[in-house]
Tab-separated table of C-alpha atoms in Angstrom:
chain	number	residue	atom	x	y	z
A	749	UNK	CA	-28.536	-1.468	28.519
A	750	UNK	CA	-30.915	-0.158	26.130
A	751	UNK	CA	-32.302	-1.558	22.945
A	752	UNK	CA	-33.312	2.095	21.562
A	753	UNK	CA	-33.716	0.682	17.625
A	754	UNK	CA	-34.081	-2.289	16.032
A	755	UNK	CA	-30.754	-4.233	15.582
A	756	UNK	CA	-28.542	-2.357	17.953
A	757	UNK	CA	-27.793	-1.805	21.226
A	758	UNK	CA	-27.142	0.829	23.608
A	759	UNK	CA	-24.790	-0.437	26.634
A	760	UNK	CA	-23.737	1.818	29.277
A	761	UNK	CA	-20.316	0.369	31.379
A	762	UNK	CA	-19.167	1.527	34.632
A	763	UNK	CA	-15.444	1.323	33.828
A	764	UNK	CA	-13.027	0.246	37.346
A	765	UNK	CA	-10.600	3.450	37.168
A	766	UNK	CA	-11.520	4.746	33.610
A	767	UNK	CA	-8.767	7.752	32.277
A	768	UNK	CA	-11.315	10.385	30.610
A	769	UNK	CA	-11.733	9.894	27.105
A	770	UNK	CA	-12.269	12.476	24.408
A	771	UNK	CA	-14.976	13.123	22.305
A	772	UNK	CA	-14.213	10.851	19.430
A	773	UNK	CA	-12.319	8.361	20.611
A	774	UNK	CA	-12.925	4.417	21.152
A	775	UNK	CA	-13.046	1.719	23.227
A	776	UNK	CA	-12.066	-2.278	21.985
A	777	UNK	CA	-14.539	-4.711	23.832
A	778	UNK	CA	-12.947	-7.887	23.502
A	779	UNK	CA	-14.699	-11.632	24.255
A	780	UNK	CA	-13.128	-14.449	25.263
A	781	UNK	CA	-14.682	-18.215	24.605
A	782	UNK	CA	-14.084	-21.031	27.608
A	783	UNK	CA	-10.973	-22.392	25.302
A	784	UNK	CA	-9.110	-19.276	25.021
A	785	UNK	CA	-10.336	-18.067	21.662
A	786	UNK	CA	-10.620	-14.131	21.562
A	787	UNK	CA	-12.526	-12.059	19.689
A	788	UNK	CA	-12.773	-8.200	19.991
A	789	UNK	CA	-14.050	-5.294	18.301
A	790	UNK	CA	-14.029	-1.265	18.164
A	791	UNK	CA	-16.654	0.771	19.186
A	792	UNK	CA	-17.130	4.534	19.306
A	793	UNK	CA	-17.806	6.306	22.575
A	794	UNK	CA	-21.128	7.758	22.836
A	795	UNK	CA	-21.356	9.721	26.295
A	796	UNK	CA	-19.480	12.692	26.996
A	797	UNK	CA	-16.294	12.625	29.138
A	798	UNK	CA	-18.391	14.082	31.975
A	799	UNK	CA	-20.598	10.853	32.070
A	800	UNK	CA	-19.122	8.654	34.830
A	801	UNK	CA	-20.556	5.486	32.572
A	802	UNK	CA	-19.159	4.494	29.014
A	803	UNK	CA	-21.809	4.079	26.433
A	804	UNK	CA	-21.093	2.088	23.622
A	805	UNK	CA	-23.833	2.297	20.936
A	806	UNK	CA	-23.625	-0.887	19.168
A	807	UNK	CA	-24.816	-2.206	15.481
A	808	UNK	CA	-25.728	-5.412	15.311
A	809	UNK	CA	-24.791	-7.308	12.338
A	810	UNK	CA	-26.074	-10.851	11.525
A	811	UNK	CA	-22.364	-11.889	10.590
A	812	UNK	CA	-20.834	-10.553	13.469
A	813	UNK	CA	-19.088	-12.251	15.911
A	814	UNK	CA	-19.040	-9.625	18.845
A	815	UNK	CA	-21.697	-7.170	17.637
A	816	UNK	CA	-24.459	-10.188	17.945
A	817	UNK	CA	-22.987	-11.160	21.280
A	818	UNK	CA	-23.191	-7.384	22.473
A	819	UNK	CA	-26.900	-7.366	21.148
A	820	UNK	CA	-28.265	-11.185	22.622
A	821	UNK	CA	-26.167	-12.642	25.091
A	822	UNK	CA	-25.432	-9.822	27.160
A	823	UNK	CA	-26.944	-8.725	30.432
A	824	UNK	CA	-26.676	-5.862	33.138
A	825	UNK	CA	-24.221	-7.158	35.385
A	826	UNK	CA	-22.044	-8.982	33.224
A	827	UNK	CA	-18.433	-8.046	33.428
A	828	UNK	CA	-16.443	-7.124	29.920
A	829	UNK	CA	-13.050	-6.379	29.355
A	830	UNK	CA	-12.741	-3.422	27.599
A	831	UNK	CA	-9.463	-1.487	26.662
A	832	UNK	CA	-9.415	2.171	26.134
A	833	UNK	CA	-9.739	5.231	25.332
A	834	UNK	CA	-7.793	5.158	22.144
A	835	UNK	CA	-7.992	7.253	19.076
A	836	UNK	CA	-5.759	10.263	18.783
A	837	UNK	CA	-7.054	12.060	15.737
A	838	UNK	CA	-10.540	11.760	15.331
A	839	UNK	CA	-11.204	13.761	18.350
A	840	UNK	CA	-12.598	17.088	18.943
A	841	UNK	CA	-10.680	19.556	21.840
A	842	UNK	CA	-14.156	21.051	22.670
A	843	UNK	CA	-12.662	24.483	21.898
A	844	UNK	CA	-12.467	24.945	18.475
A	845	UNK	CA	-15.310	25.100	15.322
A	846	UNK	CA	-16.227	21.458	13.732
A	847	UNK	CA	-18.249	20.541	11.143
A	848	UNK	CA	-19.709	17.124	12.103
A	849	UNK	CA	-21.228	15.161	8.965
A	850	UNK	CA	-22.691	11.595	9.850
A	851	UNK	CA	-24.316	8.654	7.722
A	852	UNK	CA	-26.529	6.480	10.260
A	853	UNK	CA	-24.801	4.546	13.077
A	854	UNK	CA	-21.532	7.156	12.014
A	855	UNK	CA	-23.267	9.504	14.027
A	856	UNK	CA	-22.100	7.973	17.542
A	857	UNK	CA	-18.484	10.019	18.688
A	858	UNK	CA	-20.456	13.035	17.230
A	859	UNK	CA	-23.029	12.524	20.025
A	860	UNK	CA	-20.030	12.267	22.366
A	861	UNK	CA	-19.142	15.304	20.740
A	862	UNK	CA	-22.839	17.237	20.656
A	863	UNK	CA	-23.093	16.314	24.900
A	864	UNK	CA	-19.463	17.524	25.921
A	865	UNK	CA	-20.139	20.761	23.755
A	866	UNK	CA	-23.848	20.765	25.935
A	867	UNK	CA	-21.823	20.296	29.073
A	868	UNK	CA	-19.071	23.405	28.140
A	869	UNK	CA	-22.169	25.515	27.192
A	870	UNK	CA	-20.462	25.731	23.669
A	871	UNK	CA	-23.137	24.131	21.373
A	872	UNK	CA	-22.428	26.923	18.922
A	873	UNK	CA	-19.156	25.290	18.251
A	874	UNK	CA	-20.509	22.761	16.613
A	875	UNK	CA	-22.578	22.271	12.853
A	876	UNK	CA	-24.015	18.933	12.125
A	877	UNK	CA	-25.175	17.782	9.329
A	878	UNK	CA	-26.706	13.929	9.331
A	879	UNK	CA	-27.593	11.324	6.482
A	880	UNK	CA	-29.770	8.395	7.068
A	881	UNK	CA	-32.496	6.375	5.085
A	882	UNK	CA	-35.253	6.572	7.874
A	883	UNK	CA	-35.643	8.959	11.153
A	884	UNK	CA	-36.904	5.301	12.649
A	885	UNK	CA	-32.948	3.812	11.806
A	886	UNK	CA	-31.303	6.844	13.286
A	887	UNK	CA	-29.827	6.580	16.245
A	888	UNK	CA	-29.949	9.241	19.142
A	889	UNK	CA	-32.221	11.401	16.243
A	890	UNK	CA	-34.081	13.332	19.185
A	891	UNK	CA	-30.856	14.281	20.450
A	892	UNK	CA	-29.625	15.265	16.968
A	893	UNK	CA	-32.961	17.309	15.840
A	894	UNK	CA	-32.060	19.171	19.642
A	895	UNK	CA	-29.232	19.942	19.097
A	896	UNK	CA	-30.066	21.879	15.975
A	897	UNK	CA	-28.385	19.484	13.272
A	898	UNK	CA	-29.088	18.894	9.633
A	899	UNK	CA	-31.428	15.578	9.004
A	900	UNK	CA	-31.339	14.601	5.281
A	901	UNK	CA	-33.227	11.035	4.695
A	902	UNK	CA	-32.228	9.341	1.599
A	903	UNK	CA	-35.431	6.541	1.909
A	904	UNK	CA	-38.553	9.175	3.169
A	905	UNK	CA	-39.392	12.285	2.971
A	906	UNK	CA	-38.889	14.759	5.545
A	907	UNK	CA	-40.857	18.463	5.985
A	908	UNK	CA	-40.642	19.961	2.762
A	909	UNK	CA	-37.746	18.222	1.697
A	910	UNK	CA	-38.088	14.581	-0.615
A	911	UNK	CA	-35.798	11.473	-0.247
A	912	UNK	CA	-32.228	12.366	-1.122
A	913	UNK	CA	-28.677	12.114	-0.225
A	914	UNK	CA	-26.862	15.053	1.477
A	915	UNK	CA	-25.471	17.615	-1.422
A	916	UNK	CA	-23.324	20.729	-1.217
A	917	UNK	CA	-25.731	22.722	-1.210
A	918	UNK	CA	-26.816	21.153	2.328
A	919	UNK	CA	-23.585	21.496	3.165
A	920	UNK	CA	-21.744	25.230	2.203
A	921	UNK	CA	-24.211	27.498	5.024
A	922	UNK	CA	-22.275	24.926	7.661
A	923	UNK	CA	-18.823	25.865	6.338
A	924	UNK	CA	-17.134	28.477	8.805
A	925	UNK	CA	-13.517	29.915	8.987
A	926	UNK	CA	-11.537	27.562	11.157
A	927	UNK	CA	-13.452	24.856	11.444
A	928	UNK	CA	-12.323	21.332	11.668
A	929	UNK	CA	-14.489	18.743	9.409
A	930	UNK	CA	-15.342	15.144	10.669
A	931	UNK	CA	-17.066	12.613	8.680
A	932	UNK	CA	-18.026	9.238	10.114
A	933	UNK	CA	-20.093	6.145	8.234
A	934	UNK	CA	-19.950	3.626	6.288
A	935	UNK	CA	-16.700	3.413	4.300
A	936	UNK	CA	-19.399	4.821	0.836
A	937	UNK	CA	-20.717	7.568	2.915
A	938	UNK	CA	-17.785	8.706	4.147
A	939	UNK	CA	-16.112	8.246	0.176
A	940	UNK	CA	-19.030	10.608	-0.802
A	941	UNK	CA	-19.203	12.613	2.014
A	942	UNK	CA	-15.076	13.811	2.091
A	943	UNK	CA	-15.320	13.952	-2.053
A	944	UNK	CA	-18.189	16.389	-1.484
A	945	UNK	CA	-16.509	18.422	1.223
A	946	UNK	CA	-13.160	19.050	-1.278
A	947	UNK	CA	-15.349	19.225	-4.268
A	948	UNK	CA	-16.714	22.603	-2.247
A	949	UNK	CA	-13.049	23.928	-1.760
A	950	UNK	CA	-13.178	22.643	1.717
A	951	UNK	CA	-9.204	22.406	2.221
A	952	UNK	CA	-8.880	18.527	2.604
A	953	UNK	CA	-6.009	18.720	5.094
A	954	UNK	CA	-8.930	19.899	7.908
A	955	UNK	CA	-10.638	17.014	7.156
A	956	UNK	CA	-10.277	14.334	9.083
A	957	UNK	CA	-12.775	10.530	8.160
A	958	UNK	CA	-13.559	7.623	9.978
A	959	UNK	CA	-14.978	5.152	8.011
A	960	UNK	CA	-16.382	1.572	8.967
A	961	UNK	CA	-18.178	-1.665	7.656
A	962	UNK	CA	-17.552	-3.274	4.548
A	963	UNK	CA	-16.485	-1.417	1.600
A	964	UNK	CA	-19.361	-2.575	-0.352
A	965	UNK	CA	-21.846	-0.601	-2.570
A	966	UNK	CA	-23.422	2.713	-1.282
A	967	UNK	CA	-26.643	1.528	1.114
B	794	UNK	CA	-5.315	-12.668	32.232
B	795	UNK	CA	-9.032	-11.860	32.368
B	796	UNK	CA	-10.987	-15.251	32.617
B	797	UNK	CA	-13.575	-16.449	29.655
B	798	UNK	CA	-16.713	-13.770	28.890
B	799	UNK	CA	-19.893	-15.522	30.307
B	800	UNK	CA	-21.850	-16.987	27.385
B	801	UNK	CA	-19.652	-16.697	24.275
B	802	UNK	CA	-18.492	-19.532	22.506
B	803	UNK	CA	-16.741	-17.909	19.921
B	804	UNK	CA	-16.653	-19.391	16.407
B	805	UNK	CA	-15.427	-22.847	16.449
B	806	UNK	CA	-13.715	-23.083	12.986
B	807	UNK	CA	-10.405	-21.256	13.210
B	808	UNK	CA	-8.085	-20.860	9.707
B	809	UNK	CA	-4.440	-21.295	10.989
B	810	UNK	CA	-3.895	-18.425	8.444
B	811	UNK	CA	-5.494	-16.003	10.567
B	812	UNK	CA	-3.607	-14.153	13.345
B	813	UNK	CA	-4.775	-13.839	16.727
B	814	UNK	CA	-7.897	-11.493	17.276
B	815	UNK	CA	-8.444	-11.380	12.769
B	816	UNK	CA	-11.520	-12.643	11.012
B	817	UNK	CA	-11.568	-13.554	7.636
B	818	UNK	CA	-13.451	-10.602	5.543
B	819	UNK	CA	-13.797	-12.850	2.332
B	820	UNK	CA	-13.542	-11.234	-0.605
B	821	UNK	CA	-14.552	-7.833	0.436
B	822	UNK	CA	-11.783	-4.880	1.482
B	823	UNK	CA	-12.478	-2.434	3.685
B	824	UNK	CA	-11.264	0.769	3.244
B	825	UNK	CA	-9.925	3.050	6.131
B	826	UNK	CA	-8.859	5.932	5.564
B	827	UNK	CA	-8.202	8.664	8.034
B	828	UNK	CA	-8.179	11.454	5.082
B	829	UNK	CA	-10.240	12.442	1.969
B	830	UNK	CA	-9.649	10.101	-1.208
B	831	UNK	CA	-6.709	12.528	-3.438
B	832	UNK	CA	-7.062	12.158	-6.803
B	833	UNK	CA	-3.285	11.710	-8.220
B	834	UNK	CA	-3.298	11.216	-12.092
B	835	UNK	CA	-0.481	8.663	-12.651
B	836	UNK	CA	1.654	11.183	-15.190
B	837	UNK	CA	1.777	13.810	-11.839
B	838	UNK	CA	2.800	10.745	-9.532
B	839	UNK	CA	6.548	10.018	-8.578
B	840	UNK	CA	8.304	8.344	-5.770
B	841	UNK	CA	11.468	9.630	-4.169
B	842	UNK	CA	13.798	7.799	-1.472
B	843	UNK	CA	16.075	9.868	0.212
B	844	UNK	CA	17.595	10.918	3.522
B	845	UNK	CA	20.461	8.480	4.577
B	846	UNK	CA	21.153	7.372	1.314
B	847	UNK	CA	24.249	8.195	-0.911
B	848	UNK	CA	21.822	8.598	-4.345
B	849	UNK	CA	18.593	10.323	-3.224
B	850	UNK	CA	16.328	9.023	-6.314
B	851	UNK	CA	13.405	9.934	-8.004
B	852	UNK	CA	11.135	7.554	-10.233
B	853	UNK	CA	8.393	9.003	-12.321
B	854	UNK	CA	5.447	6.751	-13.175
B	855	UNK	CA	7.105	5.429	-16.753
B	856	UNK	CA	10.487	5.458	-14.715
B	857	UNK	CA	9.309	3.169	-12.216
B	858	UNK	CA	7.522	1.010	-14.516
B	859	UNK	CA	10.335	-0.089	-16.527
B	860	UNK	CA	12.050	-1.340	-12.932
B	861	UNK	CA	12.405	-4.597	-12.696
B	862	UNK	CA	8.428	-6.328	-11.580
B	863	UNK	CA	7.898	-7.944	-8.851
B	864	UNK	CA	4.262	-9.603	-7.177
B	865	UNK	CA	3.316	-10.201	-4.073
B	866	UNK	CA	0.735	-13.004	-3.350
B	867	UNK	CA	-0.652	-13.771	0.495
B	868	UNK	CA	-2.582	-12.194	2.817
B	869	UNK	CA	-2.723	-8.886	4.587
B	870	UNK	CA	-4.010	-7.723	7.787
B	871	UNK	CA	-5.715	-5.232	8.659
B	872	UNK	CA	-5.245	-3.444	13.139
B	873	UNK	CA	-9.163	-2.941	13.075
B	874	UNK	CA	-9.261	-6.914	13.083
B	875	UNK	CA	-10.039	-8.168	9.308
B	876	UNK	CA	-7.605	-10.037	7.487
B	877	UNK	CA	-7.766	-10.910	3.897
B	878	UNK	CA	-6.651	-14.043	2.176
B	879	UNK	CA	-4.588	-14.920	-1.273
B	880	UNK	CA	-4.312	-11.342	-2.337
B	881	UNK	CA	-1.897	-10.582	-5.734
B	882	UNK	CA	-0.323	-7.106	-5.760
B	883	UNK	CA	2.478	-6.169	-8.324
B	884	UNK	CA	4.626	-3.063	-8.717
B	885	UNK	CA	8.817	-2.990	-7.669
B	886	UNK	CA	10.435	-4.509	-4.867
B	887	UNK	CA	11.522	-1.904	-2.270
B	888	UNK	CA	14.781	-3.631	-2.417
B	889	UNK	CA	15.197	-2.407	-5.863
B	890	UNK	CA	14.526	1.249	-5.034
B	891	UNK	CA	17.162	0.844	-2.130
B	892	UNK	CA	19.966	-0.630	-4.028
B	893	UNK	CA	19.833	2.525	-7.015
B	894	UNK	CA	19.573	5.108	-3.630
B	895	UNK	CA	22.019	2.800	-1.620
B	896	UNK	CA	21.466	3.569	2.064
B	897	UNK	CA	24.089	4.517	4.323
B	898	UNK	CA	25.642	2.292	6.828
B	899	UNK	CA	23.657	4.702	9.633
B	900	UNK	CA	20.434	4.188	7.899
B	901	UNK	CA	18.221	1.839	10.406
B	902	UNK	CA	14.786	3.301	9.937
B	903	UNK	CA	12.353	4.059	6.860
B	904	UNK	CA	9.721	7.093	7.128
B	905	UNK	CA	7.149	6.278	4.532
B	906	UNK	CA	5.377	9.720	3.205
B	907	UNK	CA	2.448	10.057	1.375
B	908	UNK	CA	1.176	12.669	-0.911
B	909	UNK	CA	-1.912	13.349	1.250
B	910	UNK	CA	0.965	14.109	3.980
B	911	UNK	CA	0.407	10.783	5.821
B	912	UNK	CA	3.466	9.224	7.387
B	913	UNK	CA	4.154	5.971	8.944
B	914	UNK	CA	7.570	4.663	10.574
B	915	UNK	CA	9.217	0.759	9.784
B	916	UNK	CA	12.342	-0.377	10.733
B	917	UNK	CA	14.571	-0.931	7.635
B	918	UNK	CA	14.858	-4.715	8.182
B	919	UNK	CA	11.141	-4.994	7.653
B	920	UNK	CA	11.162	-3.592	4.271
B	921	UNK	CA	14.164	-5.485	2.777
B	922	UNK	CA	14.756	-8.978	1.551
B	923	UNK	CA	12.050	-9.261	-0.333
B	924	UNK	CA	9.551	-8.246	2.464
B	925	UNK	CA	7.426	-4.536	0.877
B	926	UNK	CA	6.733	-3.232	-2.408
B	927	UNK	CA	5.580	-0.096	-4.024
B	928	UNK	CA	2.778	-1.414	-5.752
B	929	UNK	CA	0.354	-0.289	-8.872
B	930	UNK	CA	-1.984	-3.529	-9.736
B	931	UNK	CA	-4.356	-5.033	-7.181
B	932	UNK	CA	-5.504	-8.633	-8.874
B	933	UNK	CA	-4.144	-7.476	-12.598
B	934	UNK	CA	-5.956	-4.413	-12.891
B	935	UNK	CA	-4.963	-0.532	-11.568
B	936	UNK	CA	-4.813	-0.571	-7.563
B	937	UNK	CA	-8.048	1.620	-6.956
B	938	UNK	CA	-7.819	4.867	-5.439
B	939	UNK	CA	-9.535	4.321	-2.456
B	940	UNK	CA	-6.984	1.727	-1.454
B	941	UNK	CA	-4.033	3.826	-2.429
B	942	UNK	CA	-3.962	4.538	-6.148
B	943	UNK	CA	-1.858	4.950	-8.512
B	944	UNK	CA	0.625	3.602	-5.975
B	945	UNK	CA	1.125	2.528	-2.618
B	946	UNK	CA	3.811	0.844	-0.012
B	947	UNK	CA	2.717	-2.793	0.325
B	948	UNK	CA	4.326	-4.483	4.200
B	949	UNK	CA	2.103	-7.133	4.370
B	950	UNK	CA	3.842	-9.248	7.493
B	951	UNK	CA	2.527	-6.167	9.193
B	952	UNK	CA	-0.678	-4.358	10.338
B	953	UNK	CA	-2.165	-2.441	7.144
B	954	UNK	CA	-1.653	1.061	8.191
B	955	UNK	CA	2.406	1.014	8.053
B	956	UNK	CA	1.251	0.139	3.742
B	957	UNK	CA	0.702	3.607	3.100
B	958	UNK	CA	-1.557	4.502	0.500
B	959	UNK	CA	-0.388	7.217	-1.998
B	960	UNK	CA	3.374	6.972	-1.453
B	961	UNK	CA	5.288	9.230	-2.810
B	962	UNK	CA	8.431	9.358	-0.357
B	963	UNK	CA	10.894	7.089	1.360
B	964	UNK	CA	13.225	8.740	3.965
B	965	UNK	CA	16.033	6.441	5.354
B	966	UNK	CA	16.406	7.750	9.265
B	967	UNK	CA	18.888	6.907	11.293
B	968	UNK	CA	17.150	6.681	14.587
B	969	UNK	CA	13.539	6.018	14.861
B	970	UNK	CA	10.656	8.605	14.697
B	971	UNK	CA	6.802	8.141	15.207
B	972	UNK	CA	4.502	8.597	11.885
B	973	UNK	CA	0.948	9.725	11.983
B	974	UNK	CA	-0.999	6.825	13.839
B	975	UNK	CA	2.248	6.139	16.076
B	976	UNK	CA	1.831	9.784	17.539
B	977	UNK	CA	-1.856	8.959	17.761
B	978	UNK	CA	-0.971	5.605	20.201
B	979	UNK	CA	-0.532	3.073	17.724
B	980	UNK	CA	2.329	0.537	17.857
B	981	UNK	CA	5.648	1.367	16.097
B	982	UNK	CA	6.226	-2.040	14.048
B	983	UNK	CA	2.760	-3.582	14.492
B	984	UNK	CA	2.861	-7.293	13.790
B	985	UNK	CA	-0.378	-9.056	13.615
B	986	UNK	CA	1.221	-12.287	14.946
B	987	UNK	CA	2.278	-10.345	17.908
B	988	UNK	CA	-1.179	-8.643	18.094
B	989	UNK	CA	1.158	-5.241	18.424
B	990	UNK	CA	-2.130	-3.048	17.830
B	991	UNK	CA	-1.319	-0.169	20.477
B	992	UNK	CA	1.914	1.358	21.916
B	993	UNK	CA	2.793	-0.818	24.751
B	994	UNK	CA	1.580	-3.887	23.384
């Protein structure tokens, strides 16, 4: 377990005879209380499918049931149930070209993505393009900024670029023949992100979104 | 049975009206989508049920507005675990699209297709007697887009996804066949009662 930003956690399961997942896909932790009341939750897959472990990067939200549980209460050595790998769609075969467009904690199955593409040697595979208000709120940024992707902040400035949301402009020198798009975030992000992608030409039917959180007003 | 997770209590207060595994998200509503929003102007829009059906039948947007109405008011439930209470949807009963196509006696299965391509598979008993609608009005206003407007299939004693957003088709099968998140490993009638999230369940 590692607590790598404020409000979230990083856990890292050794799973008893885990079937490999792909990049993209999920796991469903689920909790239950002494009287038989369950609780469970989806979270993306963080590590690559050559990782023996299964990390789990987890927001923690003050509402949440599971999420705060994940964050507080748990400890190395505790035992979870977890169910998984599911997901067949937003998942990447590691063979073909994929655009990979994140807003904040969104950016998790893409780092699933970023280390199984480190571990075929086929980095150039992948473009990534990432949206977040701070570097500090970003998870895995290091491992972003390595691996060559696109950091827009919408709450700092950043280089020579000011505080803005991700345009298509940011977007069009990522586009390539044959590429797959993927856009993960919140359910505005991903709204804006997908609207911006077909608003370039990008043919919709290669995009594929995963969206998550409320549906509330654009962060 | 796995035993109790050390440490969580779980929330005490329990609303009989949720299934098993749902919370309660208030009055928000998430929006999952697995494809980018279309933008369908309403005049463009039309619904069409065919396969086993002696009538295949087409309703443009005025067509299926002068239908008989018909409302839906309850809750729906979403397979990534929210549920939502007292909602009002109104458009046409399905059973009044089905008795102008008039399925066959072989027709046991329903294919729902949207215009975005998106399919998802219901037996035909769970979309008759008064059970799904093709809907147009979320609360008395337009259904938004980003939840499936102009129109969408409304199943509500089911998980969310089999309510496809965007409808435009309904194909009477006689034998069963997966739609898009059944291929991908999701259950093929999904009841939330059941907790039927995942093939197998």
């Amino acid at each position: 377990m590692r607590r790598p930003l404020r409000r979230s956690v990083e856990l890292r399961l050794d799973v008893a005879d885990r079937i490999d997942h792909m990049p993209g896909q999920h796991y469903v932790v689920r909790l239950t209380a002494e009287d038989g009341y369950t609780a469970q939750r989806s979270y993306s897959v963080a590590s690559a499918p050559g990782d023996p472990l299964v990390e789990l990067f987890v927001e923690r939200l003050d509402d949440g049931e599971v999420s705060t549980y994940l964050a507080d209460v748990v400890e190395p050595g505790d035992e979870l149930e977890v169910r998984g790998p599911i997901g067949g769609w937003f998942v990447w075969d590691g063979e073909t070209p994929a655009l990979l467009v994140a807003g904040g904690f969104g950016v998790v199955p893409f780092i699933a993505m970023i280390r199984h593409a480190r571990d075929l040697g086929r980095l150039d595979l992948l473009r990534v393009a990432v949206s977040s208000r701070t570097l500090a709120e970003l998870p895995y940024a290091e491992e972003l900024v390595d691996a060559g992707a696109l950091v827009v902040l919408t709450r700092e400035a950043r280089g020579i670029r000011t505080a803005g949301r991700l345009t298509a402009p940011d977007l069009v020198p990522l586009w390539e023949p044959g590429q797959t798009a993927y856009v993960c975030g919140s359910s505005s992000f991903a709204e804006a992100a997908s609207q911006l992608l077909v608003g370039m030409g990008y043919p919709a039917a290669d995009v594929r979104v995963e969206r998550f959180g409320p549906s509330g007003t654009p962060a | 049975m796995p035993g109790p997770t050390r440490g969580f209590l779980g929330r005490r207060q329990r609303d009989p009206r949720l299934p098993p595994g749902q919370y309660d998200v208030g009055s928000d509503w998430p929006v999952l989508t697995a494809e980018p929003t279309p933008r369908i102007a309403p005049e463009t829009w039309s619904i069409t049920v065919d396969g086993r059906v002696e009538s295949p039948t087409t309703w443009t947007w005025d067509e299926a507005h002068r239908l008989p109405p018909s409302e839906y008011r309850g809750d729906i439930h979403c397979v990534t675990t929210w549920s939502k209470f007292d909602t009002s949807f109104a458009g046409v009963s399905v059973d009044t699209l089905l008795e102008a196509a008039r399925p066959t006696a072989d027709a046991h299965f329903v294919m729902a297709t949207s215009k975005t391509g998106y399919t998802t598979n219901l037996p035909l008993e769970h979309v008759t007697g008064g059970q799904a609608w093709v809907v147009w009005e979320f609360d008395g206003k337009p259904l938004p887009i980003e939840h499936g407007g102009p129109v969408r299939l409304l199943v509500p004693h089911l998980y969310f996804w089999k309510s496809a957003k965007w409808i435009s088709k309904l194909t009477l099968l006689a034998r069963d066949q997966q739609g898009f998140w059944e291929q991908n490993g999701y259950h093929d009638l999904g009841d939330p009662w059941r907790q039927q999230r995942y093939q197998g369940d």
